[in-house]
Amino acid sequence: MLYPLARAALFQLEPETAHRLALGSLQYATRLGLLSAPTPPAKQKPHQVMGLTFPNPVGLAAGLDKNGQYIDGLAALGFGFLEIGTVTPRPQPGNPRPRLFRLPAAQALIN
């Protein structure tokens, strides 16, 4: 119900602005305790890969949370695993903009 509205609004923004806004909203919802509210349990289908057991096969790849600032909020969304980073021993300058590209036909985002 809310998803089509949020998606339409976010797609009006530059991808990097939408990215920051979405993660900031997730962090705010986490701090307010909105993501810890009781929800119906999702069906779990554990998967074992290389000796590790994941609660489900849907994971979040690196790049969404480059600095590990949103781990609690992302974990509350029910992913089977989170890959956080890039984490480096010293700050790096990063790549020039634009760094995010939408592929609407494929429902994809390239980072």
C-alpha positions as a printed NumPy array, in Angstrom:
array([[  0.   ,   0.   ,   0.   ],
       [  2.713,   2.479,   0.983],
       [  5.341,   0.996,  -1.338],
       [  3.972,   2.405,  -4.639],
       [  3.844,   5.91 ,  -3.151],
       [  7.319,   5.722,  -1.632],
       [  8.763,   4.245,  -4.826],
       [  7.2  ,   6.943,  -7.003],
       [  8.537,   9.673,  -4.711],
       [ 12.032,   8.182,  -4.489],
       [ 12.241,   7.722,  -8.263],
       [ 11.709,  11.464,  -8.691],
       [ 15.01 ,  12.031,  -6.866],
       [ 18.572,  11.552,  -8.037],
       [ 19.571,   7.941,  -7.14 ],
       [ 22.175,   8.985,  -4.531],
       [ 19.723,  11.353,  -2.841],
       [ 17.068,   8.616,  -2.776],
       [ 19.65 ,   6.196,  -1.351],
       [ 20.561,   8.56 ,   1.511],
       [ 16.906,   9.382,   2.217],
       [ 15.853,   5.725,   2.311],
       [ 18.701,   4.72 ,   4.635],
       [ 18.118,   7.755,   6.846],
       [ 14.436,   6.819,   7.113],
       [ 15.395,   3.256,   7.987],
       [ 17.728,   4.516,  10.723],
       [ 15.011,   6.819,  12.089],
       [ 12.433,   3.994,  12.115],
       [ 14.93 ,   1.77 ,  13.938],
       [ 15.58 ,   4.411,  16.618],
       [ 11.832,   4.835,  17.153],
       [ 11.441,   1.08 ,  17.567],
       [  9.136,   0.788,  14.57 ],
       [ 11.041,  -2.158,  13.132],
       [ 10.894,  -4.125,  16.365],
       [  7.082,  -4.13 ,  16.406],
       [  5.54 ,  -7.612,  16.364],
       [  5.039,  -8.847,  12.82 ],
       [  3.864, -12.181,  11.496],
       [  6.864, -14.502,  11.298],
       [  8.23 , -14.978,   7.803],
       [  8.651, -18.479,   6.471],
       [ 12.225, -19.474,   7.095],
       [ 13.999, -21.785,   4.712],
       [ 17.518, -22.187,   6.099],
       [ 20.339, -22.674,   3.615],
       [ 23.758, -24.079,   4.324],
       [ 26.654, -22.732,   2.269],
       [ 30.309, -23.567,   2.873],
       [ 29.558, -24.737,   6.394],
       [ 27.548, -21.636,   7.322],
       [ 23.805, -21.775,   7.953],
       [ 21.733, -18.792,   6.853],
       [ 18.106, -18.384,   8.012],
       [ 16.957, -17.769,   4.431],
       [ 18.549, -17.414,   0.984],
       [ 17.918, -13.678,   0.564],
       [ 20.923, -11.563,   1.439],
       [ 22.048,  -7.99 ,   1.063],
       [ 25.206,  -7.461,  -0.983],
       [ 27.964,  -5.041,  -0.088],
       [ 27.618,  -1.454,  -1.196],
       [ 24.263,  -0.448,   0.251],
       [ 25.699,   0.374,   3.685],
       [ 29.284,   1.321,   2.886],
       [ 30.199,   2.462,   6.407],
       [ 28.171,   0.054,   8.529],
       [ 25.867,   2.812,   9.82 ],
       [ 22.549,   1.018,   9.248],
       [ 23.25 ,  -2.548,  10.373],
       [ 20.463,  -2.718,  12.984],
       [ 17.796,  -1.428,  10.618],
       [ 18.88 ,  -3.653,   7.75 ],
       [ 19.029,  -6.7  ,  10.038],
       [ 15.466,  -5.998,  11.192],
       [ 14.235,  -6.306,   7.595],
       [ 14.746, -10.085,   7.693],
       [ 17.664, -10.681,   5.349],
       [ 19.358, -14.06 ,   5.657],
       [ 22.714, -12.279,   5.697],
       [ 24.188,  -8.795,   5.376],
       [ 27.442,  -7.906,   3.692],
       [ 28.593,  -4.544,   5.019],
       [ 31.25 ,  -2.331,   3.549],
       [ 33.516,  -1.501,   1.926],
       [ 35.568,  -1.176,   5.114],
       [ 39.149,   0.057,   4.786],
       [ 41.829,   0.846,   7.375],
       [ 41.989,   4.468,   6.182],
       [ 39.383,   6.703,   4.528],
       [ 39.331,   6.501,   0.746],
       [ 38.274,   9.309,  -1.616],
       [ 35.574,   7.267,  -3.374],
       [ 34.496,   7.372,  -6.986],
       [ 33.305,  10.461,  -8.865],
       [ 29.569,  11.041,  -9.329],
       [ 27.333,   9.673, -10.613],
       [ 27.951,   6.436,  -8.733],
       [ 24.455,   4.955,  -8.78 ],
       [ 22.529,   4.101, -11.934],
       [ 18.935,   2.886, -12.183],
       [ 17.869,   0.213, -14.65 ],
       [ 14.057,   0.435, -14.308],
       [ 13.314,  -2.276, -16.89 ],
       [ 15.406,  -4.752, -14.887],
       [ 14.263,  -3.335, -11.524],
       [ 17.946,  -2.933, -10.715],
       [ 20.365,  -0.426,  -9.28 ],
       [ 24.036,  -0.452, -10.232],
       [ 26.428,   0.879,  -7.624]])
